[in-house]
Structures are given as C-alpha cells and as structure tokens.
mmCIF file of C-alpha atoms and ligand atoms in Angstrom:
data_model
loop_
_atom_site.group_PDB
_atom_site.id
_atom_site.type_symbol
_atom_site.label_atom_id
_atom_site.label_comp_id
_atom_site.label_asym_id
_atom_site.label_seq_id
_atom_site.Cartn_x
_atom_site.Cartn_y
_atom_site.Cartn_z
ATOM 1 C CA UNK A 1 -21.657 -296.280 26.364
ATOM 2 C CA UNK A 2 -19.878 -297.413 23.205
ATOM 3 C CA UNK A 3 -16.252 -296.269 23.381
ATOM 4 C CA UNK A 4 -14.110 -295.621 20.333
ATOM 5 C CA UNK A 5 -11.479 -294.032 22.558
ATOM 6 C CA UNK A 6 -8.097 -295.448 21.528
ATOM 7 C CA UNK A 7 -7.459 -296.708 25.047
ATOM 8 C CA UNK A 8 -8.860 -297.448 27.457
ATOM 9 C CA UNK A 9 -11.358 -298.546 24.873
ATOM 10 C CA UNK A 10 -14.310 -300.824 24.389
ATOM 11 C CA UNK A 11 -13.714 -304.051 26.299
ATOM 12 C CA UNK A 12 -14.605 -307.352 24.621
ATOM 13 C CA UNK A 13 -18.170 -308.000 25.897
ATOM 14 C CA UNK A 14 -17.180 -311.605 26.699
ATOM 15 C CA UNK A 15 -14.764 -310.292 29.346
ATOM 16 C CA UNK A 16 -17.648 -309.767 31.773
ATOM 17 C CA UNK A 17 -18.481 -313.462 31.817
ATOM 18 C CA UNK A 18 -14.818 -314.357 32.288
ATOM 19 C CA UNK A 19 -14.497 -311.931 35.196
ATOM 20 C CA UNK A 20 -17.569 -313.452 36.865
ATOM 21 C CA UNK A 21 -16.180 -316.916 36.250
ATOM 22 C CA UNK A 22 -12.869 -315.936 37.882
ATOM 23 C CA UNK A 23 -14.810 -314.921 40.990
ATOM 24 C CA UNK A 24 -16.890 -318.058 41.151
ATOM 25 C CA UNK A 25 -14.004 -320.460 40.549
ATOM 26 C CA UNK A 26 -11.706 -318.621 42.957
ATOM 27 C CA UNK A 27 -9.010 -317.583 40.461
ATOM 28 C CA UNK A 28 -9.170 -314.021 41.814
ATOM 29 C CA UNK A 29 -7.714 -315.256 45.104
ATOM 30 C CA UNK A 30 -4.963 -317.602 43.960
ATOM 31 C CA UNK A 31 -1.351 -317.146 44.997
ATOM 32 C CA UNK A 32 1.100 -316.449 42.189
ATOM 33 C CA UNK A 33 3.458 -319.165 43.450
ATOM 34 C CA UNK A 34 0.684 -321.792 43.545
ATOM 35 C CA UNK A 35 0.366 -324.673 41.146
ATOM 36 C CA UNK A 36 -2.956 -323.344 39.929
ATOM 37 C CA UNK A 37 -1.302 -320.116 38.861
ATOM 38 C CA UNK A 38 1.555 -321.957 37.175
ATOM 39 C CA UNK A 39 -0.932 -323.958 35.123
ATOM 40 C CA UNK A 40 -2.775 -320.752 34.171
ATOM 41 C CA UNK A 41 0.401 -318.903 33.214
ATOM 42 C CA UNK A 42 1.818 -321.815 31.239
ATOM 43 C CA UNK A 43 -1.399 -322.156 29.274
ATOM 44 C CA UNK A 44 -1.663 -318.397 28.704
ATOM 45 C CA UNK A 45 1.869 -318.143 27.332
ATOM 46 C CA UNK A 46 1.221 -321.132 25.116
ATOM 47 C CA UNK A 47 -2.090 -319.924 23.675
ATOM 48 C CA UNK A 48 -0.726 -316.415 23.039
ATOM 49 C CA UNK A 49 2.306 -317.847 21.252
ATOM 50 C CA UNK A 50 -0.010 -319.961 19.157
ATOM 51 C CA UNK A 51 -2.771 -317.437 18.395
ATOM 52 C CA UNK A 52 -0.454 -314.481 17.827
ATOM 53 C CA UNK A 53 2.079 -316.538 15.836
ATOM 54 C CA UNK A 54 4.965 -315.514 18.082
ATOM 55 C CA UNK A 55 8.234 -317.334 17.297
ATOM 56 C CA UNK A 56 8.827 -320.189 19.753
ATOM 57 C CA UNK A 57 12.140 -318.816 20.951
ATOM 58 C CA UNK A 58 10.684 -315.407 21.795
ATOM 59 C CA UNK A 59 9.593 -315.190 25.442
ATOM 60 C CA UNK A 60 6.590 -313.404 26.861
ATOM 61 C CA UNK A 61 6.254 -311.659 30.236
ATOM 62 C CA UNK A 62 3.430 -309.979 32.078
ATOM 63 C CA UNK A 63 4.219 -306.552 33.445
ATOM 64 C CA UNK A 64 1.978 -303.712 34.571
ATOM 65 C CA UNK A 65 1.907 -301.433 31.516
ATOM 66 C CA UNK A 66 3.616 -300.167 28.381
ATOM 67 C CA UNK A 67 5.061 -297.319 30.424
ATOM 68 C CA UNK A 68 6.740 -299.894 32.654
ATOM 69 C CA UNK A 69 8.158 -301.536 29.517
ATOM 70 C CA UNK A 70 9.865 -298.249 28.576
ATOM 71 C CA UNK A 71 11.583 -298.358 31.955
ATOM 72 C CA UNK A 72 12.457 -302.047 31.696
ATOM 73 C CA UNK A 73 14.145 -301.450 28.337
ATOM 74 C CA UNK A 74 16.173 -298.609 29.862
ATOM 75 C CA UNK A 75 17.068 -300.460 33.058
ATOM 76 C CA UNK A 76 17.782 -303.965 31.752
ATOM 77 C CA UNK A 77 18.603 -303.729 28.069
ATOM 78 C CA UNK A 78 20.236 -300.502 26.897
ATOM 79 C CA UNK A 79 24.008 -300.855 27.195
ATOM 80 C CA UNK A 80 25.037 -297.223 27.017
ATOM 81 C CA UNK A 81 23.629 -295.535 23.946
ATOM 82 C CA UNK A 82 20.095 -295.697 22.636
ATOM 83 C CA UNK A 83 18.442 -293.941 19.730
ATOM 84 C CA UNK A 84 14.760 -293.025 19.927
ATOM 85 C CA UNK A 85 12.994 -292.288 16.670
ATOM 86 C CA UNK A 86 9.523 -290.829 16.998
ATOM 87 C CA UNK A 87 6.963 -288.518 15.479
ATOM 88 C CA UNK A 88 4.497 -288.229 18.341
ATOM 89 C CA UNK A 89 3.822 -287.869 22.035
ATOM 90 C CA UNK A 90 4.312 -291.474 23.157
ATOM 91 C CA UNK A 91 7.675 -291.840 21.447
ATOM 92 C CA UNK A 92 8.746 -288.516 22.893
ATOM 93 C CA UNK A 93 7.785 -289.550 26.431
ATOM 94 C CA UNK A 94 9.638 -292.841 26.050
ATOM 95 C CA UNK A 95 12.793 -290.923 25.005
ATOM 96 C CA UNK A 96 12.334 -288.470 27.874
ATOM 97 C CA UNK A 97 12.049 -291.109 30.584
ATOM 98 C CA UNK A 98 14.943 -293.090 29.149
ATOM 99 C CA UNK A 99 17.153 -289.987 29.248
ATOM 100 C CA UNK A 100 16.702 -289.848 33.026
ATOM 101 C CA UNK A 101 18.181 -293.358 33.275
ATOM 102 C CA UNK A 102 20.585 -293.467 30.326
ATOM 103 C CA UNK A 103 22.477 -290.173 29.945
ATOM 104 C CA UNK A 104 23.467 -291.190 26.414
ATOM 105 C CA UNK A 105 19.932 -291.690 25.150
ATOM 106 C CA UNK A 106 19.587 -289.752 21.908
ATOM 107 C CA UNK A 107 16.389 -288.863 20.175
ATOM 108 C CA UNK A 108 15.381 -287.771 16.731
ATOM 109 C CA UNK A 109 11.933 -286.519 15.825
ATOM 110 C CA UNK A 110 10.650 -287.016 12.293
ATOM 111 C CA UNK A 111 7.679 -285.688 10.363
ATOM 112 C CA UNK A 112 4.102 -286.954 10.431
ATOM 113 C CA UNK A 113 4.236 -288.083 6.831
ATOM 114 C CA UNK A 114 7.697 -289.642 6.944
ATOM 115 C CA UNK A 115 8.441 -293.331 7.341
ATOM 116 C CA UNK A 116 11.285 -295.080 9.134
ATOM 117 C CA UNK A 117 12.639 -296.480 5.895
ATOM 118 C CA UNK A 118 13.506 -293.016 4.641
ATOM 119 C CA UNK A 119 14.446 -291.557 8.030
ATOM 120 C CA UNK A 120 16.837 -294.327 9.125
ATOM 121 C CA UNK A 121 19.538 -293.798 6.442
ATOM 122 C CA UNK A 122 19.838 -290.114 7.407
ATOM 123 C CA UNK A 123 21.049 -291.067 10.902
ATOM 124 C CA UNK A 124 24.253 -292.706 12.089
ATOM 125 C CA UNK A 125 22.396 -295.662 13.557
ATOM 126 C CA UNK A 126 25.613 -297.697 13.824
ATOM 127 C CA UNK A 127 26.649 -295.659 16.876
ATOM 128 C CA UNK A 128 23.873 -297.084 19.023
ATOM 129 C CA UNK A 129 23.388 -300.349 20.887
ATOM 130 C CA UNK A 130 19.594 -300.058 21.129
ATOM 131 C CA UNK A 131 17.095 -298.549 18.685
ATOM 132 C CA UNK A 132 13.712 -297.600 20.190
ATOM 133 C CA UNK A 133 10.800 -297.340 17.787
ATOM 134 C CA UNK A 134 7.081 -296.733 18.042
ATOM 135 C CA UNK A 135 5.152 -298.962 15.665
ATOM 136 C CA UNK A 136 1.791 -297.517 16.681
ATOM 137 C CA UNK A 137 1.869 -293.830 17.622
ATOM 138 C CA UNK A 138 -1.563 -293.639 19.227
ATOM 139 C CA UNK A 139 -1.389 -289.860 19.692
ATOM 140 C CA UNK A 140 -1.537 -289.052 15.979
ATOM 141 C CA UNK A 141 -2.598 -292.324 14.349
ATOM 142 C CA UNK A 142 0.632 -293.065 12.482
ATOM 143 C CA UNK A 143 1.780 -296.628 11.972
ATOM 144 C CA UNK A 144 5.280 -297.707 10.965
ATOM 145 C CA UNK A 145 6.530 -300.807 9.220
ATOM 146 C CA UNK A 146 9.260 -302.314 11.352
ATOM 147 C CA UNK A 147 12.113 -303.749 9.337
ATOM 148 C CA UNK A 148 15.625 -304.497 10.649
ATOM 149 C CA UNK A 149 17.288 -304.003 7.305
ATOM 150 C CA UNK A 150 16.125 -300.373 7.177
ATOM 151 C CA UNK A 151 18.808 -299.711 9.778
ATOM 152 C CA UNK A 152 22.561 -299.908 9.467
ATOM 153 C CA UNK A 153 23.320 -301.520 12.825
ATOM 154 C CA UNK A 154 26.153 -302.900 14.915
ATOM 155 C CA UNK A 155 26.130 -306.690 15.001
ATOM 156 C CA UNK A 156 24.781 -306.930 18.543
ATOM 157 C CA UNK A 157 22.400 -303.949 18.439
ATOM 158 C CA UNK A 158 18.805 -304.628 19.467
ATOM 159 C CA UNK A 159 15.531 -303.025 18.396
ATOM 160 C CA UNK A 160 12.723 -302.332 20.879
ATOM 161 C CA UNK A 161 9.236 -301.514 19.633
ATOM 162 C CA UNK A 162 6.183 -299.954 21.271
ATOM 163 C CA UNK A 163 3.162 -301.596 19.632
ATOM 164 C CA UNK A 164 0.624 -300.582 22.220
ATOM 165 C CA UNK A 165 -2.267 -299.800 19.921
ATOM 166 C CA UNK A 166 -1.792 -302.627 17.428
ATOM 167 C CA UNK A 167 -0.743 -305.709 19.407
ATOM 168 C CA UNK A 168 -3.559 -308.240 19.218
ATOM 169 C CA UNK A 169 -5.172 -306.412 16.280
ATOM 170 C CA UNK A 170 -2.796 -306.827 13.345
ATOM 171 C CA UNK A 171 0.037 -309.143 12.356
ATOM 172 C CA UNK A 172 3.314 -307.858 13.733
ATOM 173 C CA UNK A 173 6.670 -308.860 12.193
ATOM 174 C CA UNK A 174 8.080 -310.287 15.418
ATOM 175 C CA UNK A 175 11.451 -311.273 13.917
ATOM 176 C CA UNK A 176 12.112 -307.690 12.822
ATOM 177 C CA UNK A 177 12.655 -306.574 16.429
ATOM 178 C CA UNK A 178 13.920 -307.924 19.756
ATOM 179 C CA UNK A 179 11.488 -306.353 22.171
ATOM 180 C CA UNK A 180 7.779 -305.753 21.610
ATOM 181 C CA UNK A 181 5.347 -304.452 24.180
ATOM 182 C CA UNK A 182 1.805 -303.197 24.758
ATOM 183 C CA UNK A 183 -0.773 -302.514 27.455
ATOM 184 C CA UNK A 184 -3.998 -304.521 27.417
ATOM 185 C CA UNK A 185 -6.513 -301.649 27.471
ATOM 186 C CA UNK A 186 -5.923 -300.698 23.844
ATOM 187 C CA UNK A 187 -6.079 -303.221 21.028
ATOM 188 C CA UNK A 188 -6.206 -306.248 23.314
ATOM 189 C CA UNK A 189 -9.551 -305.062 24.656
ATOM 190 C CA UNK A 190 -9.553 -305.818 28.369
ATOM 191 C CA UNK A 191 -9.580 -303.415 31.338
ATOM 192 C CA UNK A 192 -6.300 -301.603 32.088
ATOM 193 C CA UNK A 193 -3.737 -302.923 34.535
ATOM 194 C CA UNK A 194 -1.591 -305.377 32.623
ATOM 195 C CA UNK A 195 1.186 -305.114 30.077
ATOM 196 C CA UNK A 196 2.712 -307.657 27.706
ATOM 197 C CA UNK A 197 6.448 -307.691 27.000
ATOM 198 C CA UNK A 198 7.923 -309.985 24.359
ATOM 199 C CA UNK A 199 11.683 -310.594 24.055
ATOM 200 C CA UNK A 200 13.854 -312.260 21.442
ATOM 201 C CA UNK A 201 16.783 -314.509 22.410
ATOM 202 C CA UNK A 202 19.036 -311.602 21.428
ATOM 203 C CA UNK A 203 17.306 -309.336 23.957
ATOM 204 C CA UNK A 204 17.788 -311.983 26.657
ATOM 205 C CA UNK A 205 21.449 -312.273 25.693
ATOM 206 C CA UNK A 206 21.787 -308.530 26.099
ATOM 207 C CA UNK A 207 20.200 -308.703 29.549
ATOM 208 C CA UNK A 208 22.545 -311.526 30.520
ATOM 209 C CA UNK A 209 25.548 -309.623 29.247
ATOM 210 C CA UNK A 210 24.639 -306.515 31.282
ATOM 211 C CA UNK A 211 23.617 -308.720 34.214
ATOM 212 C CA UNK A 212 22.126 -305.803 36.093
ATOM 213 C CA UNK A 213 19.507 -307.453 38.285
ATOM 214 C CA UNK A 214 19.233 -304.334 40.394
ATOM 215 C CA UNK A 215 15.527 -303.799 39.810
ATOM 216 C CA UNK A 216 12.723 -306.169 40.743
ATOM 217 C CA UNK A 217 11.577 -306.065 37.116
ATOM 218 C CA UNK A 218 14.923 -306.807 35.494
ATOM 219 C CA UNK A 219 14.457 -308.971 32.408
ATOM 220 C CA UNK A 220 16.729 -311.640 33.945
ATOM 221 C CA UNK A 221 14.576 -311.914 37.068
ATOM 222 C CA UNK A 222 11.447 -312.035 34.952
ATOM 223 C CA UNK A 223 12.987 -314.814 32.888
ATOM 224 C CA UNK A 224 14.002 -316.816 35.988
ATOM 225 C CA UNK A 225 10.393 -316.658 37.145
ATOM 226 C CA UNK A 226 8.933 -317.435 33.732
ATOM 227 C CA UNK A 227 10.908 -320.674 33.610
ATOM 228 C CA UNK A 228 8.957 -321.748 36.699
ATOM 229 C CA UNK A 229 5.707 -320.396 35.190
ATOM 230 C CA UNK A 230 5.664 -317.750 37.883
ATOM 231 C CA UNK A 231 6.003 -313.982 37.807
ATOM 232 C CA UNK A 232 8.468 -311.609 39.465
ATOM 233 C CA UNK A 233 5.756 -309.964 41.568
ATOM 234 C CA UNK A 234 2.081 -310.566 42.310
ATOM 235 C CA UNK A 235 0.563 -309.911 38.917
ATOM 236 C CA UNK A 236 -2.911 -308.965 37.808
ATOM 237 C CA UNK A 237 -4.112 -312.572 37.859
ATOM 238 C CA UNK A 238 -7.669 -311.577 36.960
ATOM 239 C CA UNK A 239 -6.492 -309.912 33.734
ATOM 240 C CA UNK A 240 -4.196 -312.815 32.889
ATOM 241 C CA UNK A 241 -7.218 -315.086 33.295
ATOM 242 C CA UNK A 242 -9.411 -312.902 31.065
ATOM 243 C CA UNK A 243 -6.647 -312.654 28.462
ATOM 244 C CA UNK A 244 -6.247 -316.437 28.552
ATOM 245 C CA UNK A 245 -9.964 -317.039 27.988
ATOM 246 C CA UNK A 246 -10.149 -314.427 25.220
ATOM 247 C CA UNK A 247 -7.108 -315.833 23.459
ATOM 248 C CA UNK A 248 -8.761 -319.257 23.449
ATOM 249 C CA UNK A 249 -12.008 -317.762 22.161
ATOM 250 C CA UNK A 250 -10.732 -315.407 19.444
ATOM 251 C CA UNK A 251 -9.434 -316.648 16.090
ATOM 252 C CA UNK A 252 -5.789 -316.622 15.044
ATOM 253 C CA UNK A 253 -4.259 -313.159 14.705
ATOM 254 C CA UNK A 254 -4.023 -313.658 10.932
ATOM 255 C CA UNK A 255 -7.836 -313.728 10.843
ATOM 256 C CA UNK A 256 -8.178 -310.783 13.225
ATOM 257 C CA UNK A 257 -5.685 -308.871 11.073
ATOM 258 C CA UNK A 258 -7.959 -309.297 8.044
ATOM 259 C CA UNK A 259 -11.001 -308.172 9.998
ATOM 260 C CA UNK A 260 -9.106 -305.108 11.253
ATOM 261 C CA UNK A 261 -8.146 -304.082 7.707
ATOM 262 C CA UNK A 262 -11.678 -304.702 6.423
ATOM 263 C CA UNK A 263 -13.168 -302.468 9.095
ATOM 264 C CA UNK A 264 -10.403 -299.914 8.490
ATOM 265 C CA UNK A 265 -11.243 -299.750 4.804
ATOM 266 C CA UNK A 266 -14.907 -299.076 5.595
ATOM 267 C CA UNK A 267 -13.865 -296.196 7.844
ATOM 268 C CA UNK A 268 -11.347 -294.944 5.284
ATOM 269 C CA UNK A 269 -13.984 -294.950 2.523
ATOM 270 C CA UNK A 270 -16.417 -293.141 4.734
ATOM 271 C CA UNK A 271 -14.043 -290.390 5.832
ATOM 272 C CA UNK A 272 -12.529 -290.011 2.355
ATOM 273 C CA UNK A 273 -15.879 -288.724 1.165
ATOM 274 C CA UNK A 274 -17.441 -285.463 2.194
ATOM 275 C CA UNK A 275 -19.116 -285.582 5.590
ATOM 276 C CA UNK A 276 -21.199 -282.971 7.329
ATOM 277 C CA UNK A 277 -18.429 -282.297 9.854
ATOM 278 C CA UNK A 278 -15.793 -281.591 7.172
ATOM 279 C CA UNK A 279 -13.344 -284.010 8.723
ATOM 280 C CA UNK A 280 -10.173 -285.047 6.925
ATOM 281 C CA UNK A 281 -7.290 -287.364 7.748
ATOM 282 C CA UNK A 282 -4.586 -285.888 9.970
ATOM 283 C CA UNK A 283 -2.071 -288.138 8.198
ATOM 284 C CA UNK A 284 -2.057 -287.506 4.461
ATOM 285 C CA UNK A 285 -0.077 -290.573 3.424
ATOM 286 C CA UNK A 286 -2.527 -293.518 3.569
ATOM 287 C CA UNK A 287 0.365 -295.986 3.977
ATOM 288 C CA UNK A 288 1.351 -294.325 7.239
ATOM 289 C CA UNK A 289 -2.099 -294.424 8.814
ATOM 290 C CA UNK A 290 -2.663 -296.964 11.542
ATOM 291 C CA UNK A 291 -5.559 -299.298 10.740
ATOM 292 C CA UNK A 292 -6.360 -299.347 14.459
ATOM 293 C CA UNK A 293 -6.412 -295.634 15.335
ATOM 294 C CA UNK A 294 -7.944 -293.062 13.004
ATOM 295 C CA UNK A 295 -6.932 -289.451 13.607
ATOM 296 C CA UNK A 296 -9.247 -286.998 11.851
ATOM 297 C CA UNK A 297 -8.908 -283.275 11.810
ATOM 298 C CA UNK A 298 -11.430 -280.509 11.436
ATOM 299 C CA UNK A 299 -12.397 -277.071 12.657
ATOM 300 C CA UNK A 300 -12.593 -276.791 16.430
ATOM 301 C CA UNK A 301 -16.301 -275.969 16.250
ATOM 302 C CA UNK A 302 -17.064 -279.028 14.113
ATOM 303 C CA UNK A 303 -15.029 -281.259 16.379
ATOM 304 C CA UNK A 304 -16.953 -280.003 19.407
ATOM 305 C CA UNK A 305 -20.271 -280.463 17.612
ATOM 306 C CA UNK A 306 -19.391 -284.052 16.678
ATOM 307 C CA UNK A 307 -18.143 -284.941 20.170
ATOM 308 C CA UNK A 308 -21.337 -283.508 21.598
ATOM 309 C CA UNK A 309 -23.590 -285.378 19.159
ATOM 310 C CA UNK A 310 -21.834 -288.653 19.896
ATOM 311 C CA UNK A 311 -21.971 -288.229 23.673
ATOM 312 C CA UNK A 312 -25.696 -287.465 23.431
ATOM 313 C CA UNK A 313 -26.037 -290.797 21.654
ATOM 314 C CA UNK A 314 -23.933 -292.710 24.149
ATOM 315 C CA UNK A 315 -20.891 -292.948 21.902
ATOM 316 C CA UNK A 316 -17.489 -291.786 23.032
ATOM 317 C CA UNK A 317 -14.867 -290.722 20.510
ATOM 318 C CA UNK A 318 -11.216 -290.207 21.376
ATOM 319 C CA UNK A 319 -10.172 -286.632 21.986
ATOM 320 C CA UNK A 320 -7.187 -285.252 20.128
ATOM 321 C CA UNK A 321 -3.873 -285.717 21.894
ATOM 322 C CA UNK A 322 -1.427 -282.986 22.937
ATOM 323 C CA UNK A 323 -1.130 -280.275 20.323
ATOM 324 C CA UNK A 324 -3.982 -281.817 18.321
ATOM 325 C CA UNK A 325 -6.345 -281.662 21.296
ATOM 326 C CA UNK A 326 -8.872 -279.199 19.870
ATOM 327 C CA UNK A 327 -8.776 -279.902 16.160
ATOM 328 C CA UNK A 328 -8.722 -283.672 15.919
ATOM 329 C CA UNK A 329 -10.689 -286.667 17.059
ATOM 330 C CA UNK A 330 -9.430 -290.227 17.249
ATOM 331 C CA UNK A 331 -11.470 -293.335 16.512
ATOM 332 C CA UNK A 332 -10.205 -296.746 17.554
ATOM 333 C CA UNK A 333 -10.716 -299.789 15.359
ATOM 334 C CA UNK A 334 -9.779 -302.542 17.773
ATOM 335 C CA UNK A 335 -10.881 -306.202 17.604
ATOM 336 C CA UNK A 336 -13.594 -305.448 20.181
ATOM 337 C CA UNK A 337 -15.184 -302.979 17.720
ATOM 338 C CA UNK A 338 -17.698 -304.686 15.456
ATOM 339 C CA UNK A 339 -19.077 -303.782 12.039
ATOM 340 C CA UNK A 340 -22.351 -302.943 13.827
ATOM 341 C CA UNK A 341 -20.485 -300.507 16.084
ATOM 342 C CA UNK A 342 -19.140 -298.695 13.037
ATOM 343 C CA UNK A 343 -22.552 -298.715 11.295
ATOM 344 C CA UNK A 344 -23.953 -297.029 14.365
ATOM 345 C CA UNK A 345 -21.253 -294.354 14.263
ATOM 346 C CA UNK A 346 -21.488 -293.795 10.513
ATOM 347 C CA UNK A 347 -25.270 -293.575 10.603
ATOM 348 C CA UNK A 348 -25.095 -291.030 13.362
ATOM 349 C CA UNK A 349 -22.596 -288.864 11.472
ATOM 350 C CA UNK A 350 -24.677 -289.183 8.303
ATOM 351 C CA UNK A 351 -27.970 -288.379 9.983
HETATM 352 C C1 PLP B 1 -1.200 -295.915 25.751
HETATM 353 C C2 PLP B 1 0.173 -295.996 25.258
HETATM 354 C C3 PLP B 1 1.256 -296.121 26.130
HETATM 355 C C4 PLP B 1 1.106 -296.102 27.618
HETATM 356 O O1 PLP B 1 0.317 -297.134 28.070
HETATM 357 P P1 PLP B 1 0.103 -297.301 29.658
HETATM 358 O O2 PLP B 1 -0.809 -298.460 29.774
HETATM 359 O O3 PLP B 1 -0.504 -296.011 30.141
HETATM 360 O O4 PLP B 1 1.433 -297.522 30.248
HETATM 361 C C5 PLP B 1 2.525 -296.225 25.590
HETATM 362 N N1 PLP B 1 2.721 -296.196 24.263
HETATM 363 C C6 PLP B 1 1.705 -296.079 23.391
HETATM 364 C C7 PLP B 1 1.996 -296.076 21.932
HETATM 365 C C8 PLP B 1 0.395 -295.977 23.859
HETATM 366 O O5 PLP B 1 -0.616 -295.880 22.993
#
C-alpha cells in the first residue's frame, strides 16, 4: 500500500533495513544510561544539527510526540499568559489543552486565506509572554511563514511553533522562533512513537527562570540529561537509531527542500488543471498552501469515488479532517514520496 496520508504516512523504504540492523546489532535492547546509547544520542544530535542546519546554540530533545510538546510548552515555558493563533484543528487543540494548564491562555482564530503577517498587527501581542503558532496546519493544508518581526513583542517573549508536517521536508527559519517541534510519522518518514523538540537559548532561559521541574518532562530536566547524552526517560531507542541512520543517508535539508518544492509544483500544476474528479484547492491563496500537505476539495460523491479508486489500486489518500471530512482529501508530499509515487497517482486519476 502506497500511503499519501499526511501522517502516519509512507515510511522511508530504507527504514526496514535499519530496523533489522538494530535487531541484529542489539541496539533494540540497550539501556538509555549506557555508553552505547550516549554515543548514539550524541551522534544523532550532531547529524541532525548538521543536516537540518539547526543553529549550534539551539538544543534538540527527543520526546514522545508533538502532542507532548504542546504540554511541555505549557508546563515548562509559558510564564502566565500565552497567545495561540490558529486557523485549523491542530492549533485549536493546542490552545484547548494549554487552557487546562494555563488559565490565562488566550486564543484567536483567523481565516483560511489569512497570513500571520496581516493577523499579528490586529492583536495586542505585547500582552503575552509566549506566542504559540502552527507553521504547518496539517488539517487544512495551510502553511505560515514564521517571522519574529511580524509581532510586536515584550523583550523576553518567546515564540513556540508546531511544524509537525514540515520538519525534515523544508527549510525552517529556526532563528525566527524559540521552540520548534514535530512528530516523526509525518514529514520525517519513520513509524510513529517519537517527537523532536528544538529549543533556543532564550527558551532555556525561560525554563530556568520559571524553574518548575515538577514534571518528568520539564525542559530543565531534559536539558540536564542531554548534557550527559542521555534522556529523561527510556526513549524510543529504535526510532532514534532509524532517524540517525536516515539523517546520515539523506542529503542536507536545503537539497530536500528543493525536491519538496519541485514535487509540490508538479502536484500544483496537475490539480490546477481540470481533472475528472473536479477537485480544486481548499486554500485559494497559493502562498498559504503547504508544499507538504495538499488539501483538495470536491463534491462528496467525487471524493468518495476517488478514495475508492485509489484504495482499489493500493493507494491511500488522506481523508479530510474535522469539518472538511466529507468534501476534501489530503495528499502528503513528504521526502519519502518519490516522483514515481506521484506519477502513479496522477496516472491513476487521469486514467
Ligand atoms: C499530527 C500533528 C500533531 C499531533 O501529532 P502526534 O504525533 O499525534 O502527537 C500536532 N500538530 C500537527 C500540526 C500535526 O500535524
């Protein structure tokens, strides 16, 4: 089955060999306080920094998921007032869960065809100590440009960004935010069960200032462990191993970024022209469409017919999310998806 679901999605085919290797060399059974693990973690952090062009003073942590990252931001980093800006289901959920922890978490929903640059000046962003943004809103396929100067902020305010369906697939402007996170089963292309959290020195300063340390996954405890090349709990060592091997194998993110946009433009060209399923883009403004998740809308009957045709041909498309469940489909364009995969899909739709 070829999966274009925007997560869990197609896994890099090479992952299978790495998983087998981890069994045969015993990595699947190593202790996370052992020297062997420390060597693996150190190398993984190093290769990800290098291949993803992450600033040296930003630190990387392995957690269980993007959902856990929402909670970590709320529990270790928000001082007392956060502002959540979103236009889709994931941003909304993040705001909702934060409100259970931070009574002063505010949220503001904006339109599908609006960008942060025009939304930010309409809000009194200076009142907040933490701004929570969704760079890749997987539910509707919108992508935002993250830029600090779009926001009028207090000196010590931090920005946290959910980049779950773009991290590992496009260049991200790391310096424009203090916290970035993603789960691995989307753009990163390995089986679910691991999350990546990246923090700026300013985010660590915030954690130190709040000095909470009341949760096992407090940023400060994660940082204490990272310094020893360990983790704050027994992590998904198998996934860290697979991620390590893939990071060594794949080219620099700048190259992957180009490939992602090239594949995206093929898909955009195809769906911009008439197709037998009468699909059109859910997001009208091309600049706000994610290159990694295409959301296409159509009549419910056509959507059903297309889903059915694909399943019959061993291809899985993403269903619509939430209120777009019946009248949209989503197609992932992650680094694991090849030009051949898209030819197969396009040929099938054209047939
Ligand atoms: C999938 C997704 C999440 C949740 O990921 P989990 O691995 O289920 O925690 C959060 N945010 C966005 C934007 C997502 O696409």
